[in-house]
CSV table of C-alpha atoms in Angstrom, one decimal:
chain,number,residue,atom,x,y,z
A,1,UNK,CA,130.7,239.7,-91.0
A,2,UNK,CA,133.0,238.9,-88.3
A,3,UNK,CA,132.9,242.7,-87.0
A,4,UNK,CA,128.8,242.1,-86.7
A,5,UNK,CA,129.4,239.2,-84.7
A,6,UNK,CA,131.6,240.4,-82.4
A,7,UNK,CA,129.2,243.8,-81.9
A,8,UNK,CA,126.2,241.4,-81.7
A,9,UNK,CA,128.1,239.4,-78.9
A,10,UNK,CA,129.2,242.4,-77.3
A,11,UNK,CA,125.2,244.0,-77.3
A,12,UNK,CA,123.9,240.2,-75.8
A,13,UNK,CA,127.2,240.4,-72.9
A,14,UNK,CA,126.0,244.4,-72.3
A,15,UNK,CA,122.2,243.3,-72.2
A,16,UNK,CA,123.4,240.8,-69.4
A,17,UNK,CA,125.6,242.9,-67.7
A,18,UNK,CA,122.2,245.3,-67.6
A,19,UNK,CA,120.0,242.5,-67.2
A,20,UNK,CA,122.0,241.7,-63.8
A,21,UNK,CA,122.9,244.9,-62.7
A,22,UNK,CA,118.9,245.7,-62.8
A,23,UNK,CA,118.3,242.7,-61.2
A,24,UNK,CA,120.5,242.3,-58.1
A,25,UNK,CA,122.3,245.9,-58.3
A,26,UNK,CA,126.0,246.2,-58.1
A,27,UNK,CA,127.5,243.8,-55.7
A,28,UNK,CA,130.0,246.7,-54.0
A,29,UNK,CA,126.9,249.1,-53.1
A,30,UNK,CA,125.1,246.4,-51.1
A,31,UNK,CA,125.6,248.1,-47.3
A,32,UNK,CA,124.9,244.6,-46.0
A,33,UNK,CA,128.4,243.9,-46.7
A,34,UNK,CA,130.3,246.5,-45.7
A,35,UNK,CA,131.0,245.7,-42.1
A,36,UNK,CA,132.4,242.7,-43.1
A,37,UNK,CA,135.1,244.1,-45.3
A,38,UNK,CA,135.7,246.8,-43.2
A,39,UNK,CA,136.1,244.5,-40.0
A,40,UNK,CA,138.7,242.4,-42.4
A,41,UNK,CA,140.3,245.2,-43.5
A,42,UNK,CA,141.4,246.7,-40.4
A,43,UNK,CA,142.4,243.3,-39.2
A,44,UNK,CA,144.4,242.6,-42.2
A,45,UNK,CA,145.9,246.1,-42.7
A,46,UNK,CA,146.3,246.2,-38.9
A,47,UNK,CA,148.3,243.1,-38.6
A,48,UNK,CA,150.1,244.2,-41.8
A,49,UNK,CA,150.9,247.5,-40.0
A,50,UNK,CA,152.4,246.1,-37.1
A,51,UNK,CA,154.4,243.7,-38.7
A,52,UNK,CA,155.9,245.8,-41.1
A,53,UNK,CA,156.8,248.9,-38.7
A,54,UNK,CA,157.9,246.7,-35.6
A,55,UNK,CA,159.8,243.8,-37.0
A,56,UNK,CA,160.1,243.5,-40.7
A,57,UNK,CA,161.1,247.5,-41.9
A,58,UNK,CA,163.7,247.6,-39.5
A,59,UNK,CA,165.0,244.5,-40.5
A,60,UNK,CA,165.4,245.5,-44.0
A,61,UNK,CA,166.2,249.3,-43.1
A,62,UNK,CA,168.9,248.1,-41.0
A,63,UNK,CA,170.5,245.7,-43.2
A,64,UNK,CA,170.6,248.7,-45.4
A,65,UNK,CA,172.0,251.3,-43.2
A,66,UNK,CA,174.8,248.5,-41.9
A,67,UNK,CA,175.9,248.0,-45.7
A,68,UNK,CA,176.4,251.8,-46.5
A,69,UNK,CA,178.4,251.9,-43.4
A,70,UNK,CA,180.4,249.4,-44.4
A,71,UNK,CA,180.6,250.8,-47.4
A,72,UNK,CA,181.8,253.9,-46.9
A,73,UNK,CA,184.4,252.8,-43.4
A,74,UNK,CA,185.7,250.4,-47.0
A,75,UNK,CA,185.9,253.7,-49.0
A,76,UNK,CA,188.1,255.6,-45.6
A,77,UNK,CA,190.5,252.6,-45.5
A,78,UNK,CA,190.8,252.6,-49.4
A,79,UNK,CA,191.6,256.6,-49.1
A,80,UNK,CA,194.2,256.0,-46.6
A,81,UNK,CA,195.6,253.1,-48.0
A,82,UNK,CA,195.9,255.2,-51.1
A,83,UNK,CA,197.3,258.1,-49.1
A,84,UNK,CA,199.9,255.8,-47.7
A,85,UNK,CA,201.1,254.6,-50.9
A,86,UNK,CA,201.5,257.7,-52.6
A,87,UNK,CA,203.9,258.8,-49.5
A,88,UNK,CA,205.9,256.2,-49.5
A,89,UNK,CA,206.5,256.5,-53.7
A,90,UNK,CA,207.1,260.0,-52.6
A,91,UNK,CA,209.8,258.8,-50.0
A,92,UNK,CA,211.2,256.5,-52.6
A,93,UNK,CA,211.3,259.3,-55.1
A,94,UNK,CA,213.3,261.2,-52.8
A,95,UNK,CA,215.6,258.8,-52.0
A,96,UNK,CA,215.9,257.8,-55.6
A,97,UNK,CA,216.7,261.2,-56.0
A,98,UNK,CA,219.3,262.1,-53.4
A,99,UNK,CA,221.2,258.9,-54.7
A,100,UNK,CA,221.7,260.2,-57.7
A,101,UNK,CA,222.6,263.4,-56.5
A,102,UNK,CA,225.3,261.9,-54.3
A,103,UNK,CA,226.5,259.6,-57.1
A,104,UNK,CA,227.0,262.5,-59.1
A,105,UNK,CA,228.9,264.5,-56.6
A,106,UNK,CA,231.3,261.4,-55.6
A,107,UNK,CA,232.1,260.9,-59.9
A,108,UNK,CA,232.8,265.0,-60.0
A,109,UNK,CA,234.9,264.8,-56.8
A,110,UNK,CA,236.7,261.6,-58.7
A,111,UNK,CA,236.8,263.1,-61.8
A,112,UNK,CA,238.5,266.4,-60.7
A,113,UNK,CA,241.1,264.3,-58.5
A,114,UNK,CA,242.2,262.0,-61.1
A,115,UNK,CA,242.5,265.3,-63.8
A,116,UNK,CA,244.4,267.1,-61.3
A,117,UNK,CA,246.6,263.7,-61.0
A,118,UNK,CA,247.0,263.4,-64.4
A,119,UNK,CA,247.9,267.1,-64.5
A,120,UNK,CA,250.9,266.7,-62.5
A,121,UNK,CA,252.1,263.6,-63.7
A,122,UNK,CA,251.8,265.2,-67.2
A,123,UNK,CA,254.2,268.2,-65.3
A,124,UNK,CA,256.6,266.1,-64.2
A,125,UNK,CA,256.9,264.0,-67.6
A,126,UNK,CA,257.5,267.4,-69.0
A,127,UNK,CA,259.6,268.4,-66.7
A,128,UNK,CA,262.1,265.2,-67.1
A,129,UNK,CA,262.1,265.2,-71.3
A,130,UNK,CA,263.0,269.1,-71.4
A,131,UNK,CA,266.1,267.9,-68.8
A,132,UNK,CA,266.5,265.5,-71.4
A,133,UNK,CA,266.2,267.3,-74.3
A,134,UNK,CA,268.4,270.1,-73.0
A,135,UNK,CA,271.5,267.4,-71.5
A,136,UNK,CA,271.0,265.9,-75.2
A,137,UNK,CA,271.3,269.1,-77.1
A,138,UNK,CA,274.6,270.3,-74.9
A,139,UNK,CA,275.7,267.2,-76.0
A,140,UNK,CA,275.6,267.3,-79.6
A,141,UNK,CA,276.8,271.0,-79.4
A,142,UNK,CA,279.6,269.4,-77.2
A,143,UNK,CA,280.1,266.7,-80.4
A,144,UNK,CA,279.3,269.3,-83.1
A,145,UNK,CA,282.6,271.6,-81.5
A,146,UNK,CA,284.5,268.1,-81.1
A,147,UNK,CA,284.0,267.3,-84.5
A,148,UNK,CA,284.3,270.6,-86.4
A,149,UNK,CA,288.1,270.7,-84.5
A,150,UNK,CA,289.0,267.7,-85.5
A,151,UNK,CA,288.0,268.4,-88.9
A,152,UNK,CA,290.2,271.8,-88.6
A,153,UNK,CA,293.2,269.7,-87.3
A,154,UNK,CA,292.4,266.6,-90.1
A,155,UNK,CA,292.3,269.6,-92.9
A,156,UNK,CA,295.8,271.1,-91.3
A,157,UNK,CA,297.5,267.8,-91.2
A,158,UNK,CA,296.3,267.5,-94.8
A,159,UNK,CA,297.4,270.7,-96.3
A,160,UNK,CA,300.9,270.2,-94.0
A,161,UNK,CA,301.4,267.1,-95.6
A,162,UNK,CA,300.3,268.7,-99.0
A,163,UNK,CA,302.5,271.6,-98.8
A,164,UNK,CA,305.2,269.3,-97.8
A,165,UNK,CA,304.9,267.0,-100.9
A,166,UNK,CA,305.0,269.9,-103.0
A,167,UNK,CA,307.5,272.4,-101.9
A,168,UNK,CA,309.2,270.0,-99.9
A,169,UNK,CA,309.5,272.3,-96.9
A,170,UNK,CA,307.0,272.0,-93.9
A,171,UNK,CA,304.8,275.2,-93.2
A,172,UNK,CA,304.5,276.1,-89.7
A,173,UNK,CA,301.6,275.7,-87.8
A,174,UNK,CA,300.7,279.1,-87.4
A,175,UNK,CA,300.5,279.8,-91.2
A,176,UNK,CA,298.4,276.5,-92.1
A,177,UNK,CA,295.8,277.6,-89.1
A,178,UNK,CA,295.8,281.1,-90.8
A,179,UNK,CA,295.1,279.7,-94.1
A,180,UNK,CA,292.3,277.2,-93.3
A,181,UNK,CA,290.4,279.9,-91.3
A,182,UNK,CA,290.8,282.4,-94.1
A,183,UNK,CA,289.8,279.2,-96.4
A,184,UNK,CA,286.6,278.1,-94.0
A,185,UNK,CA,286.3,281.9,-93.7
A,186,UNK,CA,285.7,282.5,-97.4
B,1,UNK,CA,122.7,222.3,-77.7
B,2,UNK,CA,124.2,225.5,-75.6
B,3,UNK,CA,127.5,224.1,-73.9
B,4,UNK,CA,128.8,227.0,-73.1
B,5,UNK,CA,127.4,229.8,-70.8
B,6,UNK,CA,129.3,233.3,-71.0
B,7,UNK,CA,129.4,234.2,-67.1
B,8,UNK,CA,127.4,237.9,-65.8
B,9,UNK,CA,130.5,240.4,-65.6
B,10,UNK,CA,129.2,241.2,-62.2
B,11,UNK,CA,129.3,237.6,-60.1
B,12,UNK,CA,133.1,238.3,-59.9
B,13,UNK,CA,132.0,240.9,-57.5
B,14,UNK,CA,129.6,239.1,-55.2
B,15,UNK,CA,130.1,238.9,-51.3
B,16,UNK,CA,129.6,235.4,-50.4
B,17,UNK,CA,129.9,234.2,-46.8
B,18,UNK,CA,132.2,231.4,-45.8
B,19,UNK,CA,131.8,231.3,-41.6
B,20,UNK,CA,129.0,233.5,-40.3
B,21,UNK,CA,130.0,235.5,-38.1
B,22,UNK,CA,128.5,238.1,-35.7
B,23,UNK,CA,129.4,240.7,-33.4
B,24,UNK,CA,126.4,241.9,-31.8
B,25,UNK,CA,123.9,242.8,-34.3
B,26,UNK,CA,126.8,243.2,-37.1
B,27,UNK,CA,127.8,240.9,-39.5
B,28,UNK,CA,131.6,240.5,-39.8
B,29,UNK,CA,131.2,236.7,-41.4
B,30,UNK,CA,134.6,235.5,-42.8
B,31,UNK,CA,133.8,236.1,-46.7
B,32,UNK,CA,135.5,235.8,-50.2
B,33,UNK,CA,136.9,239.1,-49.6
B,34,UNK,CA,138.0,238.7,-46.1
B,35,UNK,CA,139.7,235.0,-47.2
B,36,UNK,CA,141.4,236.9,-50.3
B,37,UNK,CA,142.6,240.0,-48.0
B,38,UNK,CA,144.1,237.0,-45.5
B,39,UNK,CA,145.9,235.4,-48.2
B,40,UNK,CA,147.1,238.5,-49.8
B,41,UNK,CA,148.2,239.7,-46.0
B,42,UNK,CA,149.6,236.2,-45.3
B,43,UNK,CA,152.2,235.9,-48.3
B,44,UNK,CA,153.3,239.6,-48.0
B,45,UNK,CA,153.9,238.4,-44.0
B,46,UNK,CA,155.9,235.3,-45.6
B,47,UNK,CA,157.6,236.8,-48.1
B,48,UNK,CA,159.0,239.4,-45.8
B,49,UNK,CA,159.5,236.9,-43.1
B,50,UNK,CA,161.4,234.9,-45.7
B,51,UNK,CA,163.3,237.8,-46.7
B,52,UNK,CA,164.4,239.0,-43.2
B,53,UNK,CA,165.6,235.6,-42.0
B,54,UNK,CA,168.7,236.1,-42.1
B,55,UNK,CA,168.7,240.1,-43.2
B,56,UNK,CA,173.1,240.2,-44.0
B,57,UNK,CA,175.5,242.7,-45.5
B,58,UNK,CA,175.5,240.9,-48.7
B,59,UNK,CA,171.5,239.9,-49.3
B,60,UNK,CA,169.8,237.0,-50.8
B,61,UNK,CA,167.7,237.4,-53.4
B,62,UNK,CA,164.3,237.5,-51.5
B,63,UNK,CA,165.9,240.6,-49.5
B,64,UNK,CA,167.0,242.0,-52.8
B,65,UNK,CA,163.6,241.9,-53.8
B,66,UNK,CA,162.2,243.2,-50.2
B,67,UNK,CA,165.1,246.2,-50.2
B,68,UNK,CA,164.4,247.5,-53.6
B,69,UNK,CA,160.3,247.9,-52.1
B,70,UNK,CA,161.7,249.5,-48.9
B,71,UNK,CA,164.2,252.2,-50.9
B,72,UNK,CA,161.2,253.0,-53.7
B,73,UNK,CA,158.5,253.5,-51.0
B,74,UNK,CA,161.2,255.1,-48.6
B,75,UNK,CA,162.2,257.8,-51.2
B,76,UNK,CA,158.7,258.5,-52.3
B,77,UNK,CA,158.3,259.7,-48.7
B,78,UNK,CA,161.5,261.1,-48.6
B,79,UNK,CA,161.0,263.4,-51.6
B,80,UNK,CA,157.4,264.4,-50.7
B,81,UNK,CA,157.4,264.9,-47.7
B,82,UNK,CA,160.9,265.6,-46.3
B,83,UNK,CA,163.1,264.1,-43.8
B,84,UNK,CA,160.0,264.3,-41.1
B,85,UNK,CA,158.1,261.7,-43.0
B,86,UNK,CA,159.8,258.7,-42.1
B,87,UNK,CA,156.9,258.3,-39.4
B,88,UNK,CA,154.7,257.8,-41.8
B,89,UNK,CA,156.9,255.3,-43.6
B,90,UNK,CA,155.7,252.4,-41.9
B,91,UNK,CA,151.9,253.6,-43.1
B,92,UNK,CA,152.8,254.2,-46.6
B,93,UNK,CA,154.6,251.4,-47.0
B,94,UNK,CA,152.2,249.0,-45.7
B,95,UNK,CA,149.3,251.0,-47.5
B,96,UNK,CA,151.2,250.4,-50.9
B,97,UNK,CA,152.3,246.9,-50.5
B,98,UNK,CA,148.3,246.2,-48.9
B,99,UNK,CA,146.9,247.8,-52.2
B,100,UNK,CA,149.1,246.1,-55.0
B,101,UNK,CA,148.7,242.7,-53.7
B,102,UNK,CA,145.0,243.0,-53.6
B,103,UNK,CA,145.5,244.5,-56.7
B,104,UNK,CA,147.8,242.2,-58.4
B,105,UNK,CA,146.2,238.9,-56.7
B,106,UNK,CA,142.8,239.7,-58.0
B,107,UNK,CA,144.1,239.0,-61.8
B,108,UNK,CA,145.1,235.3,-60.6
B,109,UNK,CA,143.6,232.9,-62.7
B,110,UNK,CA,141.3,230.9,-60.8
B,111,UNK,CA,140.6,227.4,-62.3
B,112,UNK,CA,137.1,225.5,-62.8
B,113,UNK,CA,137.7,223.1,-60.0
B,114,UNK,CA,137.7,225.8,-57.0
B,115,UNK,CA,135.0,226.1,-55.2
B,116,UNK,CA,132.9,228.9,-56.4
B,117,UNK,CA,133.4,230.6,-52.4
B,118,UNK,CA,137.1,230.9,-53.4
B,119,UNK,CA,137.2,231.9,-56.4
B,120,UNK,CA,139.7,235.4,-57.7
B,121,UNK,CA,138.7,238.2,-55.6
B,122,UNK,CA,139.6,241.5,-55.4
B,123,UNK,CA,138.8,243.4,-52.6
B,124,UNK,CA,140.2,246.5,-53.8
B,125,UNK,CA,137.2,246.3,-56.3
B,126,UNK,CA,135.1,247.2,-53.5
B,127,UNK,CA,133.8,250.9,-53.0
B,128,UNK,CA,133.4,249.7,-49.1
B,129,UNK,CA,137.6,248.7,-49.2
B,130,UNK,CA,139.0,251.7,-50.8
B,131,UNK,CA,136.7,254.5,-49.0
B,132,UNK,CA,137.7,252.7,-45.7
B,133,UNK,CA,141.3,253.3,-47.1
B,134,UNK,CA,141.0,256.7,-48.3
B,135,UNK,CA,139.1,258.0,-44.9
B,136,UNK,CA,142.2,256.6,-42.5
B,137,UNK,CA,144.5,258.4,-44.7
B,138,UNK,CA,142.6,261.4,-44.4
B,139,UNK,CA,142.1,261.1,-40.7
B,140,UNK,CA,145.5,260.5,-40.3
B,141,UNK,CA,145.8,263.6,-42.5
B,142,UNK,CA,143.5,265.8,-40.1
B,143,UNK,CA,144.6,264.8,-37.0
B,144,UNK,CA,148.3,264.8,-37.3
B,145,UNK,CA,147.7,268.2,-39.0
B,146,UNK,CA,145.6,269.8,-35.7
B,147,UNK,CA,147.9,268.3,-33.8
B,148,UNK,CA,151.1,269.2,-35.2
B,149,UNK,CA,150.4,272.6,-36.3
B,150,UNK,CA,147.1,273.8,-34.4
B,151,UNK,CA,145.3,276.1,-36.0
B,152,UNK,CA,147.5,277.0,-38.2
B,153,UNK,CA,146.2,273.5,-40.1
B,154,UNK,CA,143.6,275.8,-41.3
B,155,UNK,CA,146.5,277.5,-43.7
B,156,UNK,CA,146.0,274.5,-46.4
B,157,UNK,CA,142.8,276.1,-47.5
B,158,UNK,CA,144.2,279.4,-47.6
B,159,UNK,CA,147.4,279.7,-48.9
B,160,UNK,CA,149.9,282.3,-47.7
B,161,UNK,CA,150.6,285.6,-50.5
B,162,UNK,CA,147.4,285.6,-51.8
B,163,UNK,CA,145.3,288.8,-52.3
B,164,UNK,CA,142.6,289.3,-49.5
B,165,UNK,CA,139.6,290.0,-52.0
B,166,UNK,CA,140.7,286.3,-53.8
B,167,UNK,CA,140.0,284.3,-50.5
B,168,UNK,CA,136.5,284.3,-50.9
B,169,UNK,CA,136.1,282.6,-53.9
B,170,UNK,CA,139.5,280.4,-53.2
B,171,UNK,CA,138.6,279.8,-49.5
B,172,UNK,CA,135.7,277.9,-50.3
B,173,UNK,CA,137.2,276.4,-53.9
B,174,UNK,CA,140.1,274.7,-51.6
B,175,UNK,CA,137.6,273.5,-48.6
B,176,UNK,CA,135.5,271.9,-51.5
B,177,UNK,CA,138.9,270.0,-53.1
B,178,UNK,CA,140.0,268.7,-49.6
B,179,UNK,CA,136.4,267.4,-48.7
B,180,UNK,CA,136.7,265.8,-52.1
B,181,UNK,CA,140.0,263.6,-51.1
B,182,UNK,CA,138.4,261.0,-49.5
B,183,UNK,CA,136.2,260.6,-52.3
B,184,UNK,CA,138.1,260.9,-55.2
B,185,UNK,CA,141.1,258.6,-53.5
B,186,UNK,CA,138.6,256.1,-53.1
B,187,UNK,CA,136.5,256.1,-56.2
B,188,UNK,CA,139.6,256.1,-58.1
B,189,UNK,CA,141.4,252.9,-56.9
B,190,UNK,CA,137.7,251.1,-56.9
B,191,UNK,CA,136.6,252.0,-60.1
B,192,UNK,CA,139.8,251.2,-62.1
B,193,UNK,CA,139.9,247.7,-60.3
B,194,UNK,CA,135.9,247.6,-61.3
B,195,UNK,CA,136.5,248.4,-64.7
B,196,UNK,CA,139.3,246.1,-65.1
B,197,UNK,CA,137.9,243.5,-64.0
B,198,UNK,CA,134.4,244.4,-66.3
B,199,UNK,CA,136.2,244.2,-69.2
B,200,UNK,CA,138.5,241.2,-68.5
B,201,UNK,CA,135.0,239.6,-67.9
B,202,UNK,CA,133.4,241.1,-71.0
B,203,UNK,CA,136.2,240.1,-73.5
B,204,UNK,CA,136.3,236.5,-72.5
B,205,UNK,CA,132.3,236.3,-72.5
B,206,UNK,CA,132.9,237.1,-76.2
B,207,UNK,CA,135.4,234.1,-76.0
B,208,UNK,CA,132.7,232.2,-74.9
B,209,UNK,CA,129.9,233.6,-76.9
B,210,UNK,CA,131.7,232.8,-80.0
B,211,UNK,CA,132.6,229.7,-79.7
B,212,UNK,CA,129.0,229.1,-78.4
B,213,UNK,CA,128.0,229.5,-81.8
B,214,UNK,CA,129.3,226.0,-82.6
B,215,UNK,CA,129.7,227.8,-86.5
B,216,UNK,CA,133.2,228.7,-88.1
B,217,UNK,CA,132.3,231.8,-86.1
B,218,UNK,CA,134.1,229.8,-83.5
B,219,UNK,CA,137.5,230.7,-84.9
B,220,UNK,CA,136.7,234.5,-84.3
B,221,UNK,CA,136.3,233.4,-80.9
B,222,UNK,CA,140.9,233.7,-81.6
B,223,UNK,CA,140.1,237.8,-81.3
B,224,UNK,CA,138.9,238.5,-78.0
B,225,UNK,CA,141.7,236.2,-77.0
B,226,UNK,CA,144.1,238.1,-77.8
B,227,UNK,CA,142.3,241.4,-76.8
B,228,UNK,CA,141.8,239.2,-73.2
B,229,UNK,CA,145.5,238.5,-73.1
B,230,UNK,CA,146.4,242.4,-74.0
B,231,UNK,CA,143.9,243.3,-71.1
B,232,UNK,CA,145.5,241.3,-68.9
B,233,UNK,CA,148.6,243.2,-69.5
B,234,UNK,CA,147.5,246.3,-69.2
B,235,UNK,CA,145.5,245.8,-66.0
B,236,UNK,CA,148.9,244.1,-64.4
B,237,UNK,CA,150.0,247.4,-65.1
B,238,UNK,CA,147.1,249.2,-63.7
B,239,UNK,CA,147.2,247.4,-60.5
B,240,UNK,CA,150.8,248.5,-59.7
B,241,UNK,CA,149.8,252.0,-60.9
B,242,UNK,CA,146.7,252.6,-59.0
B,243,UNK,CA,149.3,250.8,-55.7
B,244,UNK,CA,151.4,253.9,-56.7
B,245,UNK,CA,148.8,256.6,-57.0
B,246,UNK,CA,147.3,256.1,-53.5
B,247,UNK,CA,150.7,255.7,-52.0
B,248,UNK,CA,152.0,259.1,-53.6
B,249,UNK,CA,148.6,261.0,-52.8
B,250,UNK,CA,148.8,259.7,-49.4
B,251,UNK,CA,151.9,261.3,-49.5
B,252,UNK,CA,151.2,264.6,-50.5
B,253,UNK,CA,148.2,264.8,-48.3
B,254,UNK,CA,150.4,263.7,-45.4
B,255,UNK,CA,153.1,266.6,-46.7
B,256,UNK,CA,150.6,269.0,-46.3
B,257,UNK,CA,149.9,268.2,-42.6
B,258,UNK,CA,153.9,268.0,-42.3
B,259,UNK,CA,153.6,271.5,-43.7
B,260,UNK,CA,150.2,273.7,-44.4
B,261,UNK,CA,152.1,276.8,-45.2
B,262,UNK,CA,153.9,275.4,-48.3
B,263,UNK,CA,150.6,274.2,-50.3
């Protein structure tokens, strides 16, 4: 139903359309019109023309040309100020580096002085306690002999006086060494 | 008991004086197409004026609008027709911007209260318009290309590595195709305009037509509506397009005057 309608509108607006067209012809193919719209045109489209190539395209084209410029002069500067930086973190690198170099070079230098230092001193410490060592050991072989005569001359005394209680005659001195050496001898 | 009248798809085309005017024995009265072309002229010539006004590094939104124009038109005639083209940039540019805003102010609504002199016109729609168009393009075409290039213009029509016993039946097949320009530039920006505007005009008759019936037909009257409203859409689309097709075959015509050996 509604599908017949809209056909039977659309035959009564086509009937209309070739009702007018049969009756007063196309509108655009009436030549009495055409100079007019020509005349316009070129007026219009002239005016257009000029405007847009002597004022209004260079405006814009020059706007656009002045903001790539800057655009890219920006980009340079960037570049260099980029370029700049990463010489002077170079330089600083370098410096960094030498520092440490150095540092390490002074703490060596140290290092081997106060080893070489401690060397000596460690020489001379030696030095002094084998002195020591030596005076102290003559010293107690000094005391050892002392002792071991006195002991011999203690031990003669004793068997003197022993022999003496016993036989009631004192041996001489000769014969008591004789028989404490053959005694410690045997 | 009719209250509603569905209007004949063809008065949106009519010519109808506003000032007489003559020059000699020719008519060049001030019409509805000549007011609409003025209008369309004038706000492109504001716009841009507006958009210019203080043209800066960092743009306001008008010269936004007004550079992203200039760099699609410039690079159409960069990439057809080389770095030489930028002479004719000034031409495209205005012949594209000319042709969409005829274009695109033709689908204005216009309401019941306007006079019926100033009603929506599009003057694009007009054979007279678009030949007049197509003919300065190809004049431009033809004289540049003679003047540029001499004779050797006459290369378009005979292309260069081509086999002598072809040339007579391409010879004459590529004479007939650039005679044709003209008409076929023209023919094609009127008649999609014309059609347009036919059946923007034919859908809202049935609008009318419907609703004429005073029935509960008149609710169907909801379905050329919306076929009205889809229309519309598509012929915004249209008019930019058909703005872009002349612009781009104006540049490829113009290309081949820049060069005739490389058709």
């Amino acid at each position: 139903m509604s599908v017949l309608a809209i056909v039977s509108a659309a035959a009564a607006a086509a009937e209309e359309v070739h009702g007018a067209a049969e009756s007063a012809g196309l509108p655009q193919l009436d030549p009495a019109w055409w100079p007019s719209q020509i005349f316009w045109l070129v007026i219009t489209f002239g005016a257009l023309y000029f405007f847009m190539s002597s004022k209004a395209l260079p405006a814009i084209g020059g706007a656009i040309e002045e903001r790539r410029d800057r655009i890219a002069d920006d980009l340079d500067q960037a570049s260099d100020f980029k370029r700049n930086a990463e010489e002077a973190e170079a330089a600083y690198n370098q410096a960094l580096a030498d520092a440490r170099a150095k540092a390490g070079a002074i703490a060596a230098d140290k290092r081997a002085e106060v080893e070489a230092e401690i060397a000596k001193m460690q020489a001379q410490t030696d030095a002094v306690l084998e002195k020591d060592l030596a005076a102290a050991e003559a010293r107690i072989a000094e005391m050892k002999a002392e002792a071991s005569s006195k002991v011999r001359e203690a031990a003669a005394d004793a068997a003197r006086a022993v022999v003496e209680t016993l036989i009631d005659e004192a041996p001489t001195k000769d014969a008591v060494d004789r028989a404490i050496t053959t005694v410690a001898n045997s | 008991m009719l209250k509603f009248r569905a209007a004949d798809p063809l008065e949106q085309f009519e010519i109808i004086p506003i000032v007489d005017l003559h020059l000699g024995s020719i008519d060049i009265s001030l019409t509805n197409s000549a007011f609409w072309m003025l209008l369309g002229t004038g706000a492109i010539i504001v716009f841009f004026l507006l958009a210019t006004r203080r043209a800066g590094l960092i743009p306001s939104r008008l010269q936004s609008v007004a550079e992203v124009f200039y760099e699609f038109v410039f690079d159409l005639v960069r990439d057809s027709i080389g770095s030489e083209g930028r002479k004719f940039f000034p031409y495209v540019f205005t012949l594209f911007i000319w042709i969409l805003i005829s274009n695109l102010f033709g689908l204005l609504p216009t309401l019941p209260i306007i006079p019926h002199e100033y009603h929506t016109f599009t003057p694009t729609s007009h054979i007279a318009v678009t030949f007049a168009l197509a003919i300065l393009t190809i004049s431009i075409v033809i004289v540049y290309g003679f003047w540029k290039n001499g004779l050797r213009f006459l290369r378009i029509v005979a292309p260069k590595g081509l086999p002598l016993w072809l040339m007579p039946i391409l010879v004459p097949i590529e004479i007939i195709s650039f005679l044709a320009r003209p008409f076929t530039l023209a023919v094609r920006l009127f008649a999609n305009m014309f059609a347009g505007h036919i059946l923007l005009k034919l859908f809202a008759g049935f609008i009318i037509s419907l609703l004429a019936t005073q029935s509960f037909m008149s609710a169907m009257a909801i379905i050329p509506a919306f076929g009205v409203i889809a229309i519309t859409m598509l012929e915004i689309l249209v008019a930019v397009l058909q703005a872009y097709v002349f612009a781009v075959l104006t540049c490829i015509y113009l290309s081949d005057a820049e060069h005739p050996d490389h058709h």
